[in-house]
Amino acid sequence: MGRARGDIFEPGQRHGGPVGIRLSTAGAGPIRVDRATVHFDLDADVAPAGTLVFGRVHIGSVGFRTDRRENWYGAGDDYLACRPGRARTAMVRAGDHEQVVLDVEAITSVAGADQVRFTGYQPVSAGLGEGWNTTCTYVRDTVLTAPNIAAQPLLIGNAARLLAAMALTVFPNDALVDPPAEHRHDAHPAGLRRAVAFIDENAHRDVGPAEIAAAAYVTVRALQLAFRRHLGTTPTGYLRRVRLEHVRRQLLSADPATATIAEIAARWGFANHSRFTAVYRTAYGERPSQSLRHQ
C-alpha cells in the first residue's frame, strides 16, 4: 500500500507506468478541481487547512479517519471529507476519484457568518447531490477552462460563490435559514441605496454579498432582505444586471472587426456563451451579435 503526506492528490503529482496515479487538475483563486485515476491503494495523512474538500467516487472507494470518526464512501457517493482545520487520514482505494477544493472564506462570505459548521458529510438528498455535481461540472468544464482564466477575476469570484451557495444548500450545516429580528429591522431603504450605489461603482471588481453589505453598513442577511423586499431580486442578481448593462454598452461601442462577444462577456463575469446569449436576448430583445454589429 502506498502512503503519502499532504493533500490527497498533489497538483502535478505523476507516477509512470500502470501502477500509479494519473491526475488532471484545474484551479484558479479559491477553487481547485482534481480528477485522479488511482491504480493502487493509497493512505494520505492530510494536515489541517483552511479549505473544504468535497468529493465524488466514480469507481472504487475512499475513507476518512479523524480522532473521532471513520466514514467510507463507494461508487456514486458524494461527500464532504472533513471539517476545516482538522487533521485526517484519507484511505483511497484503487479507482476513479474526483475532488473539489474550496476556500472556507468563500463559504462564510456567502453565508454572511463568521463561521459555518457542517453537521453532515453527505448531501441531504439524492436530487441535491445531482445538482451539486452539475454545478461542479459546469465550473470545471466552463469556468476553469476559460482562456486566460487567471486574468478573469469576475469569473473566478462568481464561480467560487456559486459553489459555496450550492454547498450550503446541499450539505447539512448550521447556517441560519430564517434571519433574526435585528436583520429584518436593518433591511431599510437607506442601506439599500448605499448598496446599490456601491454595486454601480464597483461592478467591474470581484465583489460579493459580504463586501456589498459592509459598504452599506448592514449585515448580509439584512442586505438580502432589503433587495428582496424593495427590488424583488438579490444583491448578486442586481450585480449581474449591472454587469450585463456594461456588456451591452461595450458591445454597442466596440469595433466588430476586432472585438469578440466572448471576450467582452468574460470580462464582466459571463463564462457560458449560450446562457449569456439567452439572458442578453431576454433583457434587450436582440442577440449580442446584433448589438456588436450595431444592427
Coordinates of C-alpha atoms in Angstrom, one line a residue:
M1 CA 0.0 0.0 0.0
G2 CA 1.3 3.5 -0.9
R3 CA 1.5 6.2 1.6
A4 CA 1.7 10.0 1.1
R5 CA 1.6 13.1 3.1
G6 CA -0.2 16.4 2.3
D7 CA -3.3 16.8 0.2
I8 CA -4.9 13.6 -1.1
F9 CA -3.8 14.3 -4.6
E10 CA -0.9 16.8 -5.0
P11 CA -1.2 19.0 -8.1
G12 CA 1.5 18.0 -10.6
Q13 CA 1.9 14.5 -9.0
R14 CA 2.7 11.9 -11.6
H15 CA 3.8 8.3 -11.4
G16 CA 4.8 6.4 -14.6
G17 CA 3.5 3.0 -15.6
P18 CA 0.2 1.3 -14.9
V19 CA 0.9 1.3 -11.1
G20 CA 0.5 4.9 -10.1
I21 CA -1.7 7.9 -10.2
R22 CA -3.0 9.7 -13.4
L23 CA -4.1 13.2 -12.3
S24 CA -5.7 16.1 -14.0
T25 CA -6.2 19.3 -12.1
A26 CA -7.7 22.7 -12.8
G27 CA -7.8 25.6 -10.4
A28 CA -7.9 29.4 -10.0
G29 CA -8.1 31.5 -6.9
P30 CA -10.1 29.8 -4.2
I31 CA -11.1 26.8 -6.3
R32 CA -9.4 23.6 -7.4
V33 CA -10.9 20.6 -9.1
D34 CA -8.9 17.3 -9.3
R35 CA -9.7 14.1 -11.1
A36 CA -7.4 11.1 -10.3
T37 CA -7.3 7.5 -11.6
V38 CA -5.5 5.6 -8.8
H39 CA -4.0 2.2 -9.6
F40 CA -3.1 1.2 -6.1
D41 CA -4.4 1.6 -2.5
L42 CA -3.1 4.9 -1.0
D43 CA -3.2 6.3 2.5
A44 CA -2.5 10.0 2.9
D45 CA -2.1 12.0 6.1
V46 CA -3.8 15.3 5.4
A47 CA -2.7 18.3 7.5
P48 CA -5.3 20.8 8.8
A49 CA -6.1 23.5 6.2
G50 CA -8.4 26.4 5.7
T51 CA -10.2 24.6 2.9
L52 CA -13.2 22.3 2.4
V53 CA -12.7 19.2 0.3
F54 CA -15.8 17.8 -1.4
G55 CA -15.5 14.6 -3.4
R56 CA -17.3 12.0 -5.6
V57 CA -16.3 8.4 -6.1
H58 CA -16.7 7.3 -9.7
I59 CA -15.0 3.9 -9.2
G60 CA -13.6 2.3 -6.1
S61 CA -14.0 3.6 -2.6
V62 CA -12.5 6.2 -0.2
G63 CA -12.5 6.6 3.6
F64 CA -11.6 9.3 6.0
R65 CA -10.4 8.8 9.6
T66 CA -10.1 11.5 12.3
D67 CA -9.6 11.2 16.0
R68 CA -13.5 11.0 16.3
R69 CA -14.8 9.1 13.3
E70 CA -14.2 6.9 10.3
N71 CA -16.5 7.2 7.2
W72 CA -16.4 5.3 3.9
Y73 CA -17.9 6.1 0.5
G74 CA -18.4 4.0 -2.5
A75 CA -19.0 4.4 -6.2
G76 CA -21.6 7.1 -6.9
D77 CA -21.3 8.7 -3.4
D78 CA -20.7 12.4 -2.9
Y79 CA -19.1 13.5 0.4
L80 CA -17.5 16.2 2.4
A81 CA -14.1 14.8 3.5
C82 CA -13.7 16.7 6.8
R83 CA -14.4 19.9 8.6
P84 CA -11.8 22.6 8.1
G85 CA -8.9 22.8 10.5
R86 CA -9.0 19.1 11.4
A87 CA -6.2 16.6 10.5
R88 CA -7.4 13.4 8.9
T89 CA -6.1 10.2 7.2
A90 CA -7.5 9.6 3.7
M91 CA -7.7 6.0 2.6
V92 CA -8.1 5.9 -1.2
R93 CA -8.7 2.6 -2.8
A94 CA -7.9 2.0 -6.5
G95 CA -10.4 3.6 -8.8
D96 CA -11.5 6.9 -10.2
H97 CA -11.9 9.8 -7.8
E98 CA -12.8 13.5 -8.1
Q99 CA -12.5 16.3 -5.5
V100 CA -13.4 19.9 -5.4
V101 CA -11.3 22.1 -3.0
L102 CA -12.9 25.4 -1.9
D103 CA -11.5 28.0 0.5
V104 CA -13.5 28.4 3.7
E105 CA -13.8 32.2 3.2
A106 CA -16.0 31.6 0.1
I107 CA -18.5 29.7 2.3
T108 CA -18.5 32.2 5.2
S109 CA -18.8 35.1 2.8
V110 CA -21.9 33.7 1.1
A111 CA -23.4 32.6 4.4
G112 CA -22.9 36.0 6.0
A113 CA -21.4 34.4 9.1
D114 CA -18.0 34.4 10.8
Q115 CA -18.0 30.6 10.6
V116 CA -20.2 27.8 9.3
R117 CA -20.2 24.3 10.8
F118 CA -21.2 21.5 8.5
T119 CA -23.2 19.0 10.5
G120 CA -23.2 16.1 8.0
Y121 CA -20.9 14.7 5.4
Q122 CA -23.2 13.7 2.5
P123 CA -26.0 15.6 0.5
V124 CA -29.3 15.9 2.2
S125 CA -31.0 14.2 -0.8
A126 CA -30.0 12.4 -4.0
G127 CA -31.6 15.2 -6.1
L128 CA -29.5 17.9 -4.5
G129 CA -26.4 15.7 -4.9
E130 CA -27.0 15.6 -8.6
G131 CA -27.4 19.4 -8.6
W132 CA -24.1 19.7 -6.8
N133 CA -22.4 17.5 -9.4
T134 CA -23.9 19.5 -12.3
T135 CA -22.6 22.7 -10.7
C136 CA -19.1 21.2 -10.2
T137 CA -19.0 20.0 -13.8
Y138 CA -20.0 23.5 -15.0
V139 CA -17.3 25.2 -13.0
R140 CA -14.7 22.6 -14.1
D141 CA -15.6 22.5 -17.8
T142 CA -16.7 26.0 -18.5
V143 CA -15.1 28.4 -16.0
L144 CA -11.8 26.8 -15.2
T145 CA -11.1 26.1 -18.9
A146 CA -11.9 29.7 -20.0
P147 CA -9.0 31.3 -21.9
N148 CA -6.6 33.2 -19.7
I149 CA -8.7 32.4 -16.6
A150 CA -6.2 33.9 -14.2
A151 CA -6.9 37.3 -15.8
Q152 CA -10.7 37.0 -15.3
P153 CA -11.3 37.7 -11.6
L154 CA -15.0 38.1 -12.0
L155 CA -15.4 34.6 -13.5
I156 CA -13.4 33.1 -10.6
G157 CA -15.3 35.0 -7.9
N158 CA -18.7 34.2 -9.4
A159 CA -17.7 30.5 -9.6
A160 CA -16.5 30.4 -6.0
R161 CA -19.7 32.0 -4.7
L162 CA -21.8 29.6 -6.9
L163 CA -20.0 26.6 -5.4
A164 CA -20.3 28.0 -1.9
A165 CA -24.0 28.6 -2.3
M166 CA -24.6 25.1 -3.6
A167 CA -22.5 23.5 -0.8
L168 CA -24.6 25.4 1.8
T169 CA -27.8 24.1 0.1
V170 CA -26.6 20.5 -0.5
F171 CA -24.6 19.6 2.6
P172 CA -26.1 19.9 6.2
N173 CA -24.8 22.9 8.1
D174 CA -25.8 25.3 10.8
A175 CA -26.1 28.4 8.7
L176 CA -29.2 30.4 9.6
V177 CA -32.2 29.8 7.4
D178 CA -34.6 32.4 8.9
P179 CA -33.0 35.8 9.7
P180 CA -33.4 37.0 13.2
A181 CA -35.4 40.2 14.1
E182 CA -32.4 42.5 14.1
H183 CA -31.6 41.6 10.4
R184 CA -35.2 42.3 9.4
H185 CA -35.0 45.7 11.2
D186 CA -31.8 46.6 9.3
A187 CA -33.4 45.9 5.9
H188 CA -34.3 49.5 5.3
P189 CA -34.1 51.7 2.1
A190 CA -31.1 53.7 3.3
G191 CA -28.9 50.7 3.5
L192 CA -30.3 49.5 0.1
R193 CA -29.4 52.9 -1.5
R194 CA -25.8 52.6 -0.2
A195 CA -25.6 49.0 -1.5
V196 CA -27.0 50.0 -5.0
A197 CA -24.5 52.9 -5.2
F198 CA -21.6 50.6 -4.2
I199 CA -22.6 48.0 -6.8
D200 CA -23.0 50.6 -9.5
E201 CA -19.5 52.0 -8.8
N202 CA -17.8 48.6 -8.3
A203 CA -19.4 46.2 -10.7
H204 CA -16.0 45.8 -12.5
R205 CA -14.5 44.4 -9.3
D206 CA -14.8 40.9 -7.8
V207 CA -17.3 41.8 -5.1
G208 CA -19.8 39.6 -3.3
P209 CA -22.5 39.9 -0.7
A210 CA -20.1 40.4 2.2
E211 CA -18.3 43.4 0.6
I212 CA -21.6 44.9 -0.5
A213 CA -23.1 44.6 3.0
A214 CA -20.0 46.1 4.6
A215 CA -20.3 49.1 2.2
A216 CA -24.0 49.5 3.1
Y217 CA -23.3 49.2 6.9
V218 CA -25.7 46.3 7.2
T219 CA -25.4 42.5 7.7
V220 CA -25.5 40.1 4.7
R221 CA -28.9 38.9 5.9
A222 CA -30.3 42.4 6.1
L223 CA -28.9 43.2 2.7
Q224 CA -30.6 40.1 1.1
L225 CA -33.9 41.0 2.8
A226 CA -33.7 44.6 1.6
F227 CA -33.1 43.7 -2.1
R228 CA -35.9 41.1 -2.0
R229 CA -38.3 43.4 -0.3
H230 CA -37.8 46.6 -2.3
L231 CA -36.3 45.4 -5.6
G232 CA -37.6 41.9 -6.0
T233 CA -34.2 40.5 -6.6
T234 CA -31.0 39.5 -4.7
P235 CA -27.7 41.5 -4.4
T236 CA -26.0 39.2 -6.8
G237 CA -29.0 39.3 -9.2
Y238 CA -28.7 43.1 -9.2
L239 CA -25.0 42.9 -9.7
R240 CA -25.4 40.6 -12.7
R241 CA -28.0 43.1 -14.1
V242 CA -25.5 46.0 -13.8
R243 CA -22.7 43.9 -15.4
L244 CA -25.0 42.9 -18.2
E245 CA -25.6 46.6 -19.0
H246 CA -21.9 47.2 -19.1
V247 CA -21.6 44.3 -21.6
R248 CA -24.3 45.9 -23.8
R249 CA -22.6 49.3 -23.7
Q250 CA -19.3 47.8 -24.7
L251 CA -20.8 45.8 -27.5
L252 CA -22.5 48.8 -28.9
S253 CA -19.3 50.9 -28.9
A254 CA -16.9 48.1 -29.9
D255 CA -15.4 47.6 -33.3
P256 CA -16.9 44.4 -34.7
A257 CA -13.7 43.8 -36.7
T258 CA -11.6 43.4 -33.6
A259 CA -13.8 42.8 -30.6
T260 CA -15.4 39.4 -29.7
I261 CA -18.5 38.7 -27.8
A262 CA -16.9 36.0 -25.7
E263 CA -14.0 38.3 -24.6
I264 CA -16.3 41.2 -23.6
A265 CA -18.8 38.8 -21.8
A266 CA -16.0 37.1 -19.9
R267 CA -14.6 40.4 -18.8
W268 CA -17.9 41.0 -17.0
G269 CA -18.2 37.6 -15.5
F270 CA -20.3 35.7 -18.1
A271 CA -18.5 32.4 -18.9
N272 CA -21.2 30.3 -20.6
H273 CA -21.8 31.6 -24.1
S274 CA -25.3 30.0 -24.6
R275 CA -26.6 31.1 -21.2
F276 CA -25.2 34.6 -21.6
T277 CA -26.9 34.9 -25.0
A278 CA -30.2 33.7 -23.6
V279 CA -30.1 36.2 -20.7
Y280 CA -29.0 39.0 -23.0
R281 CA -31.8 38.4 -25.5
T282 CA -34.4 38.3 -22.8
A283 CA -33.1 41.6 -21.4
Y284 CA -32.7 43.5 -24.6
G285 CA -34.8 41.7 -27.2
E286 CA -31.8 41.1 -29.5
R287 CA -28.8 38.8 -29.8
P288 CA -25.3 40.0 -28.6
S289 CA -24.1 39.7 -32.2
Q290 CA -26.7 42.2 -33.3
S291 CA -25.5 44.7 -30.7
L292 CA -21.9 44.2 -31.8
R293 CA -22.8 44.8 -35.4
H294 CA -24.8 47.8 -34.4
Q295 CA -27.9 46.5 -36.2

